[in-house]
XYZ file of C-alpha atoms in Angstrom:
195
model
C -22.222 -2.268 -7.671
C -22.487 -1.971 -3.903
C -19.753 -2.971 -1.487
C -19.520 -4.157 2.081
C -17.440 -1.445 3.747
C -15.954 -1.445 7.243
C -14.756 1.910 8.567
C -12.441 1.902 11.575
C -11.836 5.263 13.214
C -8.383 4.709 14.680
C -8.222 7.856 16.822
C -8.298 7.005 20.539
C -10.229 10.162 21.552
C -14.006 10.268 21.543
C -14.100 13.566 19.623
C -11.642 14.171 16.794
C -11.191 15.236 13.206
C -10.684 11.563 12.401
C -14.119 10.692 13.762
C -15.699 13.433 11.641
C -13.894 12.117 8.561
C -15.008 8.551 9.276
C -18.603 9.745 9.653
C -18.409 11.728 6.403
C -17.223 8.631 4.547
C -19.911 6.458 6.174
C -22.789 8.841 5.399
C -21.749 9.175 1.753
C -21.118 5.437 1.311
C -24.525 4.565 2.771
C -26.242 7.183 0.597
C -24.637 5.519 -2.434
C -26.248 2.199 -1.460
C -23.288 0.428 0.145
C -23.493 -1.744 3.248
C -21.480 0.017 5.939
C -20.259 -0.918 9.393
C -18.292 1.466 11.608
C -16.272 1.121 14.780
C -14.552 3.763 16.893
C -11.305 2.870 18.627
C -12.248 5.214 21.481
C -15.199 2.951 22.361
C -13.206 -0.275 22.290
C -12.134 -1.760 25.618
C -9.201 -4.171 25.420
C -5.655 -4.721 26.664
C -3.265 -3.338 24.045
C -0.316 -5.368 25.350
C 0.185 -8.676 23.573
C 1.986 -9.845 26.700
C 3.826 -12.877 25.356
C 6.928 -13.476 23.302
C 5.253 -15.576 20.641
C 1.995 -16.713 19.077
C 1.714 -20.029 20.914
C -0.195 -18.701 23.922
C -2.008 -15.611 22.698
C -4.663 -13.935 24.814
C -8.291 -14.525 23.885
C -9.730 -11.526 22.065
C -11.948 -9.191 24.047
C -15.435 -8.621 22.545
C -14.394 -5.313 20.952
C -11.467 -6.948 19.128
C -13.587 -9.916 18.091
C -16.156 -7.509 16.639
C -13.387 -5.663 14.783
C -12.114 -8.895 13.272
C -15.611 -10.027 12.291
C -16.104 -6.660 10.579
C -12.816 -7.010 8.690
C -13.710 -10.557 7.631
C -17.179 -9.372 6.543
C -16.028 -6.399 4.483
C -14.874 -6.104 0.899
C -13.319 -2.687 1.498
C -11.606 -1.534 4.688
C -11.356 2.167 5.497
C -8.900 3.084 8.245
C -8.929 6.673 9.472
C -5.960 7.446 11.699
C -3.675 10.239 12.829
C 0.075 9.980 12.454
C 1.734 10.471 15.837
C 5.532 10.388 16.177
C 5.828 8.862 12.734
C 3.428 5.998 13.420
C -0.116 5.136 14.374
C -1.520 5.632 17.901
C -0.490 3.011 20.457
C -4.047 1.778 20.996
C -4.540 1.202 17.261
C -1.196 -0.603 17.047
C -2.290 -2.676 20.027
C -5.519 -3.640 18.273
C -3.496 -4.889 15.308
C -0.911 -6.654 17.494
C -3.627 -8.450 19.430
C -5.941 -9.342 16.538
C -3.879 -10.021 13.420
C -3.003 -13.548 14.470
C -1.894 -16.699 12.656
C -4.865 -18.759 11.611
C -7.027 -15.633 11.518
C -5.183 -13.245 9.223
C -2.244 -15.274 7.914
C -1.189 -18.913 7.649
C 2.248 -19.574 9.084
C 2.190 -23.294 8.231
C 4.666 -22.968 5.392
C 8.084 -24.498 4.715
C 11.014 -22.874 6.534
C 12.206 -19.732 4.792
C 8.848 -19.112 3.091
C 6.619 -16.137 3.822
C 3.331 -16.843 5.615
C 0.286 -16.989 3.367
C -2.288 -14.193 3.655
C -5.810 -15.161 4.702
C -7.676 -11.875 4.131
C -7.216 -11.708 0.353
C -9.972 -10.257 -1.790
C -10.267 -7.005 0.159
C -9.079 -3.514 -0.692
C -8.315 -0.655 1.682
C -8.250 3.109 1.955
C -6.172 4.727 4.704
C -7.117 8.302 5.525
C -4.104 9.672 7.345
C -4.127 12.991 9.205
C -0.876 14.662 10.158
C 0.886 17.928 10.819
C 3.789 16.821 8.623
C 3.543 17.938 4.984
C 3.422 15.031 2.540
C 6.590 16.152 0.730
C 8.492 16.280 4.041
C 7.252 12.826 5.054
C 8.527 11.489 1.758
C 11.838 13.380 1.654
C 12.922 13.074 5.280
C 11.205 9.886 6.476
C 10.803 7.966 3.210
C 7.052 7.635 3.876
C 7.763 5.001 6.514
C 4.232 4.937 7.958
C 2.757 4.417 4.501
C 5.110 1.530 3.741
C 4.397 -0.010 7.149
C 0.630 0.071 6.796
C 0.510 -0.823 3.098
C 3.108 -3.593 2.985
C 3.990 -4.815 6.467
C 0.442 -4.871 7.805
C -2.328 -4.875 5.203
C -0.611 -6.590 2.255
C 0.933 -9.134 4.628
C -2.569 -10.363 5.525
C -3.825 -10.070 1.936
C -5.581 -6.688 1.922
C -4.535 -5.041 -1.327
C -4.529 -2.605 -2.998
C -4.299 0.003 -0.269
C -4.746 3.616 -1.303
C -3.854 6.591 0.887
C -5.434 9.974 1.416
C -2.952 12.191 3.247
C -4.334 15.275 5.010
C -1.644 17.506 6.509
C -1.946 20.516 8.783
C -4.526 18.680 10.880
C -3.844 20.358 14.243
C -4.249 23.904 12.932
C -6.195 23.726 9.660
C -6.692 26.869 7.633
C -10.128 28.439 7.412
C -12.438 26.184 5.426
C -9.908 23.359 5.230
C -11.875 20.919 7.384
C -14.961 21.404 5.224
C -12.874 20.717 2.122
C -11.475 17.553 3.697
C -14.958 16.371 4.671
C -16.117 16.931 1.099
C -13.069 15.096 -0.268
C -13.615 12.122 2.026
C -17.340 12.142 1.287
C -16.511 11.785 -2.400
C -14.416 8.722 -1.576
C -17.385 7.282 0.306
C -19.701 7.913 -2.632
C -17.348 6.053 -4.956
C -16.597 3.395 -2.307
C -12.866 3.737 -2.885
């Protein structure tokens, strides 16, 4: 069964390991017969600053953010490829989420006081491909996998995208000989299986 897959390369640089991983997933997913859309954060032009204290007067979305949201709404499976910088995602990627994941578009805040907003983007799954220099065991032991909890629960599950699976690739700045090729093969296999 084919899927509609949206791949967002969340690295702000035009050339990166993340872009290569996103391309590897896309090529394999297309070869397996899936419908694939891709978008590179580096090519998106928008103001990352929300700029207001609340949701009442949000800024209109720039075309790049509107396209991103249309792609998320279109897809059945979201693939986010991102580096971990200072324990979190890059500022531009965070800005894209801050600006775009709005009430009425990704969640419904019209609920009784004390109740959690209702997710709008249910029915979608996600894969986060996370590159880092921090070993996975260290991220878990010392930082309690904070970035994983943030993305899985506070962002994606909050708007209804679940389950979210993670592929954690550490040693990204100085990979050992042959490691990048192994990662590309690993990510290609995920694209083939559309997971």
